[in-house]
Amino acid sequence: MDVSGRRVAVIGAGVAGLGAALFLADGGHEVTVVEQDVMPGIGDGDEAFTAWERRSVPQWRFAHSFSARSRGILEARAPQVLAHLKADGIEMFNALTSFLPAEAQRPEDAAFTAVLSRRPAFELALRRSVEADSRIRLVTPARAEGLLLSSEGRPRVEGVRLTGGATLAADIVLDCGGRRSPVTGWLASAGVDVPADRQACEFTYYSRYLRATGDGPVTSGFPRADLGYVICWTFPGDHGTYGVAIGGPPWDKEFKVLRHNWAWERLAGAVPAIAGWVDPVTGGVPVQDVQVMAGLTNQRRHFVVDGVPLTAGLLVLGDALCTTNPFFGWGASIALTHAAAAADTLARRGEDIPALTAAYYDSVEAEAASLYRSASTMDRLRSYRWRGETVPDADVDAAEEEDLITRGLIPAATKDPDLLRALMRRMALLEPVETLFDDPVVRAKAEAARAQTQAGAVTMGPSREEALALLAAAP
Ligand SMILES: Cc1cc2nc3c(=O)[nH]c(=O)nc-3n(C[C@H](O)[C@H](O)[C@H](O)COP(=O)(O)OP(=O)(O)OC[C@H]3O[C@@H](n4cnc5c(N)ncnc54)[C@H](O)[C@@H]3O)c2cc1C
């Protein structure tokens, strides 16, 4: 083993855990991953969608998109994952160049290439890569049920306790247990309280995958429509599938009927940009019933307080550290970013475990703070709009920036490749989300475009009253 090699125990084989295992194995570390969910024998990504139950990952069959940042990290650190995706027939797609004429494209636009996949097929490629890597030990199905903690001075995590009494000693433990990770509860029982910022997304997700019939709209444009009371949007999939989702306010009880297939189909079919996507002739046929997820929250946990990590030897990654409204499609990219940060941190030689722990959080905290702040702000602004409330003083600047994006940048981006790049860099997390208007040229062009755009809502579908009339009677 390389002299910098550490014994690393990873709780959870989701996106963060599998990514971290691959990146760390390359760094010469001895990696053991513990995963509680059972995985059946699976042929390909299409079968993974139906046959692979992930009881611990409730969003498993919800529409997901995997951003260009995810693809870029995998290409740089674990290209075998992209090879598995390719062998499974899963395509890469460059949303930027698909909009630009050839003469406006630049070589660096390749960075905008993303993966067209559902979550099970994406995770299957990660999982197959881990299974094929003899340097990684995968212990599954097995459940971590506690931490091995020493508490001389600041608590130090020294491994993991498994159900049945086995233990796994480690120099470093990675918590990749997802949004419902039990680790914070274990720490609380040991007297270590982990502070958290939380804000409800106020967004209920009604999602469905369809399989394209004939030449359905699998990669054509991926429209979205904000109706002012709900949002409809579309996702690329794999094996001829694509997703369509409707996001609505949890407080608006009248829209809860969208959990029924008939209601979901009626509303989606009444939105011009989406109607073709849910039509069985021009679009596709559903491969699942409507999947509903409510109670979503933006959450950021603080494992560093007053500049000092709460424990040494515990690195928290992915959703366990920070979750944002899935509407923004950032979660998998952030999980892989944390995995890369953990690998880079442990590549530092000659530093002790407390120093490595602090270095890991130093490398991920600023972005976690920024993403939490941005997602929470965008969710608040949407709630004010949907509730018809006045924007409070504290959010006036953010509302002005959002207005500049929706009435200035987005309309202008359809005609200006540089603005389109700026917008898509932000959406794909190719640059920090809060720096969009730091470039004075982007700001000036967006302001000029906004000056030409009429204020007021653009009609993208039925009014709320028309929608409620459509949803009033079950067939
Ligand atoms: C409705 C919805 C839609 C989403 N859409 C998108 C999208 O379009 N794009 C995007 O990038 N992200 C999306 N996300 C977010 C994305 O799914 C998550 O960010 C991502 O799964 C985080 O990966 P993770 O590895 O941190 O956690 P998870 O994927 O949740 O993995 C956690 C793993 O830990 C295991 N585990 C937990 N506890 C234990 C234990 N005690 N012992 C052993 N194993 C354990 C679990 O079994 C699981 O395998 C969406 C989320 C939701 C809710």
Short mmCIF file of C-alpha atoms and ligand atoms in Angstrom, two decimals:
data_model
loop_
_atom_site.label_atom_id
_atom_site.label_comp_id
_atom_site.label_asym_id
_atom_site.label_seq_id
_atom_site.Cartn_x
_atom_site.Cartn_y
_atom_site.Cartn_z
CA MET A 1 0.00 0.00 0.00
CA ASP A 2 1.07 3.57 -0.67
CA VAL A 3 2.54 5.27 2.42
CA SER A 4 -0.40 7.65 2.53
CA GLY A 5 -2.84 4.71 2.57
CA ARG A 6 -5.48 4.81 5.29
CA ARG A 7 -8.13 2.36 6.40
CA VAL A 8 -11.38 3.97 5.29
CA ALA A 9 -14.86 2.71 6.27
CA VAL A 10 -17.70 4.03 4.12
CA ILE A 11 -21.29 3.92 5.40
CA GLY A 12 -23.62 3.66 2.40
CA ALA A 13 -23.22 2.59 -1.23
CA GLY A 14 -25.23 5.37 -2.86
CA VAL A 15 -23.78 7.98 -5.20
CA ALA A 16 -21.41 9.49 -2.60
CA GLY A 17 -20.27 6.18 -1.11
CA LEU A 18 -19.63 4.41 -4.42
CA GLY A 19 -17.91 7.47 -5.90
CA ALA A 20 -15.71 7.90 -2.82
CA ALA A 21 -14.76 4.20 -2.83
CA LEU A 22 -13.57 4.42 -6.44
CA PHE A 23 -11.66 7.68 -6.00
CA LEU A 24 -10.05 6.59 -2.71
CA ALA A 25 -8.99 3.18 -4.03
CA ASP A 26 -6.95 5.03 -6.66
CA GLY A 27 -5.21 6.89 -3.84
CA GLY A 28 -3.95 3.62 -2.35
CA HIS A 29 -6.37 3.50 0.59
CA GLU A 30 -7.89 0.34 2.02
CA VAL A 31 -11.60 0.95 1.45
CA THR A 32 -14.54 -0.98 2.93
CA VAL A 33 -18.09 0.01 1.97
CA VAL A 34 -21.06 -1.09 4.10
CA GLU A 35 -24.49 -1.08 2.44
CA GLN A 36 -27.74 -2.20 3.99
CA ASP A 37 -29.97 -2.62 0.91
CA VAL A 38 -30.02 -5.96 -0.89
CA MET A 39 -29.14 -5.91 -4.60
CA PRO A 40 -30.66 -8.66 -6.75
CA GLY A 41 -29.02 -10.03 -9.90
CA ILE A 42 -29.58 -7.39 -12.59
CA GLY A 43 -28.91 -7.41 -16.33
CA ASP A 44 -28.90 -3.79 -17.36
CA GLY A 45 -29.99 -0.29 -16.38
CA ASP A 46 -33.50 -0.85 -17.68
CA GLU A 47 -33.96 -3.89 -15.46
CA ALA A 48 -32.38 -1.99 -12.55
CA PHE A 49 -35.31 0.43 -12.68
CA THR A 50 -37.87 -2.30 -12.06
CA ALA A 51 -35.99 -5.09 -10.28
CA TRP A 52 -33.69 -3.22 -7.88
CA GLU A 53 -35.59 -2.14 -4.77
CA ARG A 54 -33.80 0.55 -2.77
CA ARG A 55 -35.84 0.80 0.42
CA SER A 56 -33.37 3.27 1.89
CA VAL A 57 -33.38 5.62 -1.11
CA PRO A 58 -37.00 6.82 -1.45
CA GLN A 59 -36.19 8.93 -4.52
CA TRP A 60 -34.89 5.85 -6.38
CA ARG A 61 -37.54 5.86 -9.12
CA PHE A 62 -38.12 9.61 -9.20
CA ALA A 63 -37.01 11.57 -12.23
CA HIS A 64 -33.31 12.51 -11.93
CA SER A 65 -30.95 14.35 -14.25
CA PHE A 66 -27.19 14.04 -13.95
CA SER A 67 -25.42 17.28 -14.60
CA ALA A 68 -22.32 18.01 -16.60
CA ARG A 69 -20.41 18.33 -13.34
CA SER A 70 -21.18 14.70 -12.47
CA ARG A 71 -20.01 13.54 -15.88
CA GLY A 72 -16.85 15.67 -15.67
CA ILE A 73 -15.87 14.28 -12.26
CA LEU A 74 -16.37 10.71 -13.43
CA GLU A 75 -14.43 11.29 -16.64
CA ALA A 76 -11.49 12.68 -14.68
CA ARG A 77 -11.48 10.18 -11.81
CA ALA A 78 -13.37 7.03 -12.75
CA PRO A 79 -13.82 6.80 -16.54
CA GLN A 80 -14.72 3.13 -16.13
CA VAL A 81 -18.13 4.31 -14.84
CA LEU A 82 -18.75 6.13 -18.12
CA ALA A 83 -17.61 3.01 -19.97
CA HIS A 84 -20.20 0.95 -18.03
CA LEU A 85 -22.88 3.50 -18.92
CA LYS A 86 -21.88 3.37 -22.56
CA ALA A 87 -21.91 -0.43 -22.60
CA ASP A 88 -25.45 -0.21 -21.17
CA GLY A 89 -26.48 1.94 -24.14
CA ILE A 90 -26.64 5.13 -22.09
CA GLU A 91 -25.94 8.29 -24.00
CA MET A 92 -24.13 11.51 -23.25
CA PHE A 93 -25.83 14.70 -24.32
CA ASN A 94 -24.54 18.24 -24.65
CA ALA A 95 -27.46 20.55 -23.95
CA LEU A 96 -25.43 23.65 -24.87
CA THR A 97 -24.19 22.57 -28.27
CA SER A 98 -27.60 21.13 -29.11
CA PHE A 99 -28.83 24.75 -29.09
CA LEU A 100 -25.88 26.34 -30.90
CA PRO A 101 -25.08 26.37 -34.62
CA ALA A 102 -21.72 24.72 -35.39
CA GLU A 103 -19.97 28.05 -36.04
CA ALA A 104 -20.85 29.32 -32.54
CA GLN A 105 -19.49 26.24 -30.75
CA ARG A 106 -16.11 26.18 -28.97
CA PRO A 107 -13.90 23.21 -28.02
CA GLU A 108 -14.36 23.98 -24.30
CA ASP A 109 -18.15 23.54 -24.72
CA ALA A 110 -17.49 19.79 -24.33
CA ALA A 111 -17.60 20.50 -20.57
CA PHE A 112 -21.39 20.85 -20.85
CA THR A 113 -21.86 17.18 -21.76
CA ALA A 114 -24.15 15.38 -19.30
CA VAL A 115 -25.38 11.80 -18.81
CA LEU A 116 -28.87 10.83 -20.02
CA SER A 117 -29.89 8.32 -17.39
CA ARG A 118 -32.38 7.37 -14.75
CA ARG A 119 -31.04 7.00 -11.24
CA PRO A 120 -30.98 3.15 -11.11
CA ALA A 121 -28.97 2.88 -14.36
CA PHE A 122 -26.55 5.58 -13.20
CA GLU A 123 -26.01 3.91 -9.84
CA LEU A 124 -25.72 0.49 -11.48
CA ALA A 125 -22.69 1.75 -13.45
CA LEU A 126 -21.09 3.05 -10.24
CA ARG A 127 -21.89 -0.20 -8.46
CA ARG A 128 -20.51 -2.41 -11.25
CA SER A 129 -17.30 -0.35 -11.22
CA VAL A 130 -16.91 -0.89 -7.48
CA GLU A 131 -17.68 -4.61 -7.75
CA ALA A 132 -15.04 -4.94 -10.48
CA ASP A 133 -12.38 -3.21 -8.36
CA SER A 134 -10.55 -5.79 -6.28
CA ARG A 135 -9.09 -3.02 -4.07
CA ILE A 136 -12.55 -2.23 -2.63
CA ARG A 137 -14.33 -4.45 -0.11
CA LEU A 138 -18.11 -4.23 -0.35
CA VAL A 139 -19.91 -5.59 2.72
CA THR A 140 -23.56 -6.03 1.87
CA PRO A 141 -26.27 -6.49 2.93
CA ALA A 142 -24.95 -5.19 6.25
CA ARG A 143 -26.13 -2.37 8.43
CA ALA A 144 -23.92 0.06 10.32
CA GLU A 145 -25.51 0.65 13.69
CA GLY A 146 -23.01 2.82 15.54
CA LEU A 147 -19.61 4.49 15.55
CA LEU A 148 -16.53 3.34 17.44
CA LEU A 149 -15.70 6.51 19.35
CA SER A 150 -12.84 7.32 21.66
CA SER A 151 -13.45 10.34 23.78
CA GLU A 152 -10.18 11.51 25.21
CA GLY A 153 -10.54 15.22 24.57
CA ARG A 154 -12.38 15.81 21.30
CA PRO A 155 -14.32 12.70 20.17
CA ARG A 156 -12.42 10.65 17.66
CA VAL A 157 -14.20 8.23 15.32
CA GLU A 158 -12.24 5.00 15.01
CA GLY A 159 -14.57 2.76 13.08
CA VAL A 160 -18.08 1.42 12.68
CA ARG A 161 -20.18 -1.09 14.57
CA LEU A 162 -22.29 -3.42 12.42
CA THR A 163 -25.55 -5.16 13.24
CA GLY A 164 -24.74 -8.57 14.72
CA GLY A 165 -21.79 -7.28 16.74
CA ALA A 166 -19.01 -7.14 14.14
CA THR A 167 -16.81 -4.04 14.09
CA LEU A 168 -14.86 -2.35 11.38
CA ALA A 169 -11.81 -0.44 12.64
CA ALA A 170 -10.84 2.53 10.49
CA ASP A 171 -8.60 5.60 10.46
CA ILE A 172 -11.36 7.56 8.76
CA VAL A 173 -15.12 6.93 8.52
CA LEU A 174 -17.12 8.45 5.67
CA ASP A 175 -20.80 9.03 6.37
CA CYS A 176 -22.43 8.55 2.97
CA GLY A 177 -25.74 7.48 4.53
CA GLY A 178 -27.89 9.96 2.62
CA ARG A 179 -30.54 12.39 3.80
CA ARG A 180 -31.75 9.98 6.50
CA SER A 181 -28.27 9.05 7.69
CA PRO A 182 -28.36 7.73 11.26
CA VAL A 183 -24.91 9.17 12.10
CA THR A 184 -26.16 12.47 13.55
CA GLY A 185 -28.41 10.49 15.92
CA TRP A 186 -25.47 8.32 17.03
CA LEU A 187 -23.40 11.44 17.68
CA ALA A 188 -26.25 12.99 19.70
CA SER A 189 -26.40 9.84 21.86
CA ALA A 190 -22.68 10.32 22.52
CA GLY A 191 -23.30 13.93 23.57
CA VAL A 192 -22.20 15.55 20.28
CA ASP A 193 -24.96 17.76 18.91
CA VAL A 194 -24.77 18.60 15.22
CA PRO A 195 -26.40 21.95 14.46
CA ALA A 196 -28.39 22.22 11.24
CA ASP A 197 -29.98 24.89 9.07
CA ARG A 198 -33.31 23.79 7.63
CA GLN A 199 -35.87 25.34 5.38
CA ALA A 200 -38.84 23.55 3.84
CA CYS A 201 -38.72 23.44 0.03
CA GLU A 202 -42.51 23.94 -0.04
CA PHE A 203 -42.59 21.85 -3.17
CA THR A 204 -44.37 18.53 -3.61
CA TYR A 205 -42.96 16.34 -6.37
CA TYR A 206 -45.26 14.35 -8.71
CA SER A 207 -42.95 12.46 -11.04
CA ARG A 208 -43.31 9.80 -13.69
CA TYR A 209 -41.17 8.06 -16.30
CA LEU A 210 -42.49 7.21 -19.75
CA ARG A 211 -41.02 5.15 -22.57
CA ALA A 212 -40.94 6.88 -25.92
CA THR A 213 -43.11 5.42 -28.61
CA GLY A 214 -41.55 5.64 -32.06
CA ASP A 215 -39.54 8.81 -32.46
CA GLY A 216 -40.76 10.28 -29.19
CA PRO A 217 -39.24 13.44 -27.72
CA VAL A 218 -36.45 11.73 -25.81
CA THR A 219 -33.79 14.41 -26.25
CA SER A 220 -35.61 17.27 -27.91
CA GLY A 221 -35.23 20.40 -25.83
CA PHE A 222 -36.44 19.24 -22.40
CA PRO A 223 -39.11 21.91 -21.89
CA ARG A 224 -40.29 23.31 -18.60
CA ALA A 225 -43.33 25.48 -17.88
CA ASP A 226 -43.98 27.58 -14.79
CA LEU A 227 -47.75 28.08 -14.58
CA GLY A 228 -47.52 30.36 -11.56
CA TYR A 229 -49.13 27.78 -9.26
CA VAL A 230 -47.27 24.60 -10.33
CA ILE A 231 -44.17 23.87 -12.45
CA CYS A 232 -43.95 21.13 -15.10
CA TRP A 233 -40.61 19.95 -16.41
CA THR A 234 -38.96 17.09 -18.28
CA PHE A 235 -35.93 14.83 -17.78
CA PRO A 236 -33.78 12.70 -20.03
CA GLY A 237 -33.77 8.97 -19.26
CA ASP A 238 -32.09 5.81 -20.53
CA HIS A 239 -33.28 2.90 -22.69
CA GLY A 240 -35.79 5.09 -24.52
CA THR A 241 -37.32 6.56 -21.37
CA TYR A 242 -37.80 10.12 -20.19
CA GLY A 243 -39.29 11.73 -17.12
CA VAL A 244 -42.00 14.33 -16.67
CA ALA A 245 -42.53 15.96 -13.29
CA ILE A 246 -45.01 18.38 -11.81
CA GLY A 247 -44.02 20.35 -8.71
CA GLY A 248 -46.76 21.95 -6.66
CA PRO A 249 -47.26 23.73 -3.35
CA PRO A 250 -47.91 21.46 -0.36
CA TRP A 251 -50.32 23.98 1.12
CA ASP A 252 -52.62 23.88 -1.93
CA LYS A 253 -54.71 20.84 -1.01
CA GLU A 254 -56.71 21.01 -4.23
CA PHE A 255 -53.64 19.88 -6.21
CA LYS A 256 -53.06 16.77 -4.11
CA VAL A 257 -55.27 14.97 -6.61
CA LEU A 258 -52.20 14.99 -8.89
CA ARG A 259 -51.11 11.80 -7.13
CA HIS A 260 -53.66 10.00 -9.33
CA ASN A 261 -52.53 9.06 -12.83
CA TRP A 262 -55.67 10.47 -14.45
CA ALA A 263 -55.27 13.89 -12.81
CA TRP A 264 -51.56 14.09 -13.56
CA GLU A 265 -52.22 13.19 -17.21
CA ARG A 266 -55.00 15.76 -17.55
CA LEU A 267 -52.92 18.62 -16.22
CA ALA A 268 -49.71 17.68 -18.07
CA GLY A 269 -51.76 17.21 -21.24
CA ALA A 270 -53.17 20.74 -20.92
CA VAL A 271 -49.74 22.43 -20.85
CA PRO A 272 -48.69 23.07 -24.46
CA ALA A 273 -44.94 22.62 -23.87
CA ILE A 274 -45.48 19.26 -22.15
CA ALA A 275 -48.62 17.88 -23.84
CA GLY A 276 -46.70 16.12 -26.64
CA TRP A 277 -44.52 14.40 -24.05
CA VAL A 278 -47.46 12.70 -22.30
CA ASP A 279 -49.37 11.84 -25.46
CA PRO A 280 -49.00 8.09 -26.20
CA VAL A 281 -48.74 8.74 -29.95
CA THR A 282 -46.33 11.70 -30.14
CA GLY A 283 -44.62 11.06 -26.81
CA GLY A 284 -44.61 7.90 -24.79
CA VAL A 285 -46.34 5.43 -22.50
CA PRO A 286 -45.88 5.56 -18.70
CA VAL A 287 -43.67 2.88 -17.17
CA GLN A 288 -44.83 3.65 -13.63
CA ASP A 289 -47.64 5.28 -11.68
CA VAL A 290 -47.22 8.83 -10.38
CA GLN A 291 -44.55 8.95 -7.65
CA VAL A 292 -45.23 11.53 -4.95
CA MET A 293 -42.73 13.04 -2.53
CA ALA A 294 -43.71 15.72 -0.03
CA GLY A 295 -41.95 17.15 3.02
CA LEU A 296 -38.75 17.96 1.13
CA THR A 297 -36.32 20.26 2.95
CA ASN A 298 -33.18 22.18 2.20
CA GLN A 299 -30.81 21.16 4.95
CA ARG A 300 -27.22 21.88 5.84
CA ARG A 301 -25.61 20.15 8.79
CA HIS A 302 -22.64 21.77 10.54
CA PHE A 303 -19.87 19.36 11.50
CA VAL A 304 -17.51 22.28 12.14
CA VAL A 305 -18.45 24.70 14.91
CA ASP A 306 -16.39 27.81 15.70
CA GLY A 307 -13.82 26.66 13.18
CA VAL A 308 -13.25 23.26 14.83
CA PRO A 309 -14.62 19.90 13.58
CA LEU A 310 -16.98 18.31 16.12
CA THR A 311 -15.20 14.98 15.78
CA ALA A 312 -11.92 13.84 14.28
CA GLY A 313 -11.97 11.01 11.78
CA LEU A 314 -15.53 11.50 10.49
CA LEU A 315 -16.09 12.99 7.02
CA VAL A 316 -19.74 13.56 6.08
CA LEU A 317 -20.55 13.53 2.36
CA GLY A 318 -23.45 14.03 -0.02
CA ASP A 319 -27.00 14.35 1.26
CA ALA A 320 -25.87 13.59 4.81
CA LEU A 321 -24.05 16.94 4.76
CA CYS A 322 -26.31 19.05 2.60
CA THR A 323 -29.57 18.59 0.67
CA THR A 324 -31.21 21.08 -1.65
CA ASN A 325 -34.55 21.08 -3.45
CA PRO A 326 -34.24 18.26 -6.02
CA PHE A 327 -35.87 20.56 -8.58
CA PHE A 328 -32.39 22.09 -9.07
CA GLY A 329 -30.86 18.68 -9.88
CA TRP A 330 -27.67 19.27 -7.87
CA GLY A 331 -27.63 16.35 -5.40
CA ALA A 332 -25.68 13.72 -7.32
CA SER A 333 -23.07 16.25 -8.47
CA ILE A 334 -22.58 17.43 -4.93
CA ALA A 335 -22.25 13.84 -3.69
CA LEU A 336 -19.53 13.17 -6.28
CA THR A 337 -17.85 16.50 -5.49
CA HIS A 338 -17.65 15.52 -1.83
CA ALA A 339 -16.29 12.11 -2.84
CA ALA A 340 -13.55 13.82 -4.86
CA ALA A 341 -12.83 16.21 -1.98
CA ALA A 342 -12.47 13.28 0.45
CA ALA A 343 -10.03 11.56 -1.94
CA ASP A 344 -8.00 14.76 -2.41
CA THR A 345 -7.88 15.34 1.33
CA LEU A 346 -6.68 11.85 2.13
CA ALA A 347 -4.02 12.19 -0.55
CA ARG A 348 -2.27 14.72 1.70
CA ARG A 349 0.71 13.06 3.27
CA GLY A 350 2.12 13.54 6.72
CA GLU A 351 -0.98 15.09 8.27
CA ASP A 352 -2.72 13.62 11.28
CA ILE A 353 -6.41 12.65 11.36
CA PRO A 354 -7.67 15.85 13.07
CA ALA A 355 -5.84 17.96 10.45
CA LEU A 356 -7.24 15.87 7.58
CA THR A 357 -10.75 16.13 9.01
CA ALA A 358 -10.48 19.92 9.20
CA ALA A 359 -9.01 20.06 5.68
CA TYR A 360 -11.94 18.07 4.24
CA TYR A 361 -14.54 20.41 5.71
CA ASP A 362 -12.47 23.44 4.61
CA SER A 363 -12.74 22.18 1.04
CA VAL A 364 -16.52 21.56 0.98
CA GLU A 365 -18.13 23.95 3.47
CA ALA A 366 -18.13 27.12 1.36
CA GLU A 367 -20.00 25.47 -1.50
CA ALA A 368 -22.43 23.68 0.84
CA ALA A 369 -23.24 27.06 2.40
CA SER A 370 -23.69 28.70 -0.98
CA LEU A 371 -25.93 25.93 -2.37
CA TYR A 372 -28.06 25.84 0.76
CA ARG A 373 -28.42 29.64 0.67
CA SER A 374 -29.25 29.73 -3.06
CA ALA A 375 -31.76 26.87 -2.97
CA SER A 376 -33.50 28.22 0.13
CA THR A 377 -33.69 31.69 -1.41
CA MET A 378 -35.11 30.43 -4.70
CA ASP A 379 -37.65 28.33 -2.80
CA ARG A 380 -38.74 31.34 -0.71
CA LEU A 381 -39.10 33.51 -3.82
CA ARG A 382 -41.24 30.86 -5.52
CA SER A 383 -43.42 30.54 -2.41
CA TYR A 384 -44.04 34.31 -2.29
CA ARG A 385 -45.08 34.22 -5.95
CA TRP A 386 -47.29 31.18 -5.60
CA ARG A 387 -48.92 32.54 -2.44
CA GLY A 388 -49.30 36.04 -3.96
CA GLU A 389 -47.28 37.57 -1.09
CA THR A 390 -45.17 40.73 -1.11
CA VAL A 391 -41.45 40.00 -1.07
CA PRO A 392 -40.07 41.01 2.36
CA ASP A 393 -37.20 43.50 2.53
CA ALA A 394 -34.67 40.78 3.32
CA ASP A 395 -35.33 39.10 -0.04
CA VAL A 396 -35.77 42.15 -2.27
CA ASP A 397 -32.23 41.97 -3.73
CA ALA A 398 -32.62 38.26 -4.43
CA ALA A 399 -35.98 38.88 -6.12
CA GLU A 400 -34.36 41.56 -8.30
CA GLU A 401 -31.66 39.09 -9.37
CA GLU A 402 -34.23 36.41 -10.12
CA ASP A 403 -36.20 38.90 -12.19
CA LEU A 404 -33.02 39.74 -14.10
CA ILE A 405 -32.57 36.04 -14.87
CA THR A 406 -36.15 35.32 -15.91
CA ARG A 407 -36.95 38.54 -17.82
CA GLY A 408 -33.43 39.42 -19.00
CA LEU A 409 -30.94 36.59 -19.15
CA ILE A 410 -33.18 33.71 -20.25
CA PRO A 411 -34.88 35.50 -23.18
CA ALA A 412 -31.54 36.95 -24.31
CA ALA A 413 -29.72 33.60 -23.95
CA THR A 414 -31.73 32.16 -26.84
CA LYS A 415 -29.91 34.61 -29.14
CA ASP A 416 -26.55 35.10 -27.44
CA PRO A 417 -24.23 32.04 -27.02
CA ASP A 418 -22.20 33.73 -24.25
CA LEU A 419 -25.31 34.33 -22.16
CA LEU A 420 -26.48 30.79 -22.82
CA ARG A 421 -23.09 29.53 -21.62
CA ALA A 422 -23.32 31.67 -18.47
CA LEU A 423 -26.81 30.38 -17.70
CA MET A 424 -25.97 26.75 -18.35
CA ARG A 425 -22.69 26.94 -16.41
CA ARG A 426 -24.78 27.87 -13.39
CA MET A 427 -27.44 25.20 -13.95
CA ALA A 428 -24.82 22.48 -14.45
CA LEU A 429 -22.76 23.69 -11.46
CA LEU A 430 -19.77 24.37 -13.72
CA GLU A 431 -19.23 27.56 -11.74
CA PRO A 432 -20.38 28.71 -8.29
CA VAL A 433 -24.14 29.38 -8.33
CA GLU A 434 -23.83 32.81 -6.78
CA THR A 435 -21.40 34.29 -9.32
CA LEU A 436 -23.71 34.53 -12.35
CA PHE A 437 -23.75 38.32 -12.49
CA ASP A 438 -20.16 38.88 -11.34
CA ASP A 439 -19.28 39.24 -15.02
CA PRO A 440 -20.23 42.85 -15.87
CA VAL A 441 -20.81 41.93 -19.53
CA VAL A 442 -23.37 39.26 -18.59
CA ARG A 443 -25.12 41.69 -16.25
CA ALA A 444 -25.18 44.51 -18.82
CA LYS A 445 -26.57 42.27 -21.57
CA ALA A 446 -29.23 40.83 -19.23
CA GLU A 447 -30.26 44.33 -18.14
CA ALA A 448 -30.50 45.50 -21.75
CA ALA A 449 -32.67 42.50 -22.63
CA ARG A 450 -34.91 43.02 -19.60
CA ALA A 451 -35.51 46.63 -20.60
CA GLN A 452 -37.11 45.31 -23.78
CA THR A 453 -39.21 42.64 -22.03
CA GLN A 454 -42.71 43.40 -20.82
CA ALA A 455 -43.35 42.83 -17.12
CA GLY A 456 -46.09 40.37 -16.23
CA ALA A 457 -46.61 36.66 -16.42
CA VAL A 458 -46.25 34.81 -19.70
CA THR A 459 -49.11 32.33 -20.10
CA MET A 460 -47.64 28.84 -20.38
CA GLY A 461 -50.79 26.82 -19.76
CA PRO A 462 -54.17 26.79 -18.05
CA SER A 463 -54.90 29.28 -15.27
CA ARG A 464 -55.25 27.89 -11.75
CA GLU A 465 -59.05 28.00 -12.04
CA GLU A 466 -58.96 26.20 -15.41
CA ALA A 467 -56.62 23.58 -13.98
CA LEU A 468 -58.88 23.00 -10.97
CA ALA A 469 -61.86 22.60 -13.28
CA LEU A 470 -59.90 19.97 -15.23
CA LEU A 471 -59.03 18.14 -12.03
CA ALA A 472 -62.46 18.45 -10.44
CA ALA A 473 -64.01 15.15 -11.47
CA ALA A 474 -62.34 11.76 -11.54
CA PRO A 475 -63.04 9.82 -14.74
C1 LIG B 1 -37.45 13.44 -5.52
C2 LIG B 1 -35.97 13.61 -5.70
C3 LIG B 1 -35.45 13.87 -6.97
C4 LIG B 1 -34.09 14.07 -7.15
N1 LIG B 1 -33.61 14.42 -8.38
C5 LIG B 1 -32.28 14.66 -8.55
C6 LIG B 1 -31.77 15.04 -9.82
O1 LIG B 1 -32.49 15.22 -10.78
N2 LIG B 1 -30.43 15.22 -9.93
C7 LIG B 1 -29.58 15.07 -8.87
O2 LIG B 1 -28.36 15.24 -9.03
N3 LIG B 1 -30.05 14.74 -7.65
C8 LIG B 1 -31.36 14.53 -7.47
N4 LIG B 1 -31.84 14.17 -6.24
C9 LIG B 1 -30.89 14.08 -5.12
C10 LIG B 1 -30.08 12.78 -5.17
O3 LIG B 1 -30.94 11.67 -5.24
C11 LIG B 1 -29.23 12.72 -3.90
O4 LIG B 1 -28.56 13.94 -3.74
C12 LIG B 1 -28.23 11.59 -3.94
O5 LIG B 1 -28.88 10.36 -3.86
C13 LIG B 1 -27.30 11.70 -2.74
O6 LIG B 1 -26.45 10.60 -2.69
P1 LIG B 1 -25.92 10.04 -1.31
O7 LIG B 1 -24.95 9.00 -1.67
O8 LIG B 1 -25.51 11.16 -0.43
O9 LIG B 1 -27.19 9.38 -0.58
P2 LIG B 1 -28.11 8.16 -1.05
O10 LIG B 1 -28.10 8.03 -2.50
O11 LIG B 1 -29.40 8.36 -0.35
O12 LIG B 1 -27.38 6.87 -0.47
C14 LIG B 1 -27.33 6.59 0.90
C15 LIG B 1 -26.95 5.13 1.06
O13 LIG B 1 -26.60 4.88 2.41
C16 LIG B 1 -27.13 3.62 2.80
N5 LIG B 1 -27.22 3.62 4.26
C17 LIG B 1 -27.84 4.54 5.04
N6 LIG B 1 -27.71 4.20 6.33
C18 LIG B 1 -27.00 3.06 6.37
C19 LIG B 1 -26.56 2.21 7.43
N7 LIG B 1 -26.81 2.48 8.71
N8 LIG B 1 -25.85 1.10 7.11
C20 LIG B 1 -25.58 0.79 5.81
N9 LIG B 1 -26.00 1.56 4.77
C21 LIG B 1 -26.68 2.68 5.05
C22 LIG B 1 -28.47 3.59 2.09
O14 LIG B 1 -28.97 2.28 2.00
C23 LIG B 1 -28.10 4.19 0.74
O15 LIG B 1 -27.64 3.20 -0.14
C24 LIG B 1 -33.21 13.98 -6.03
C25 LIG B 1 -33.72 13.72 -4.76
C26 LIG B 1 -35.09 13.56 -4.59
C27 LIG B 1 -35.61 13.34 -3.19
#
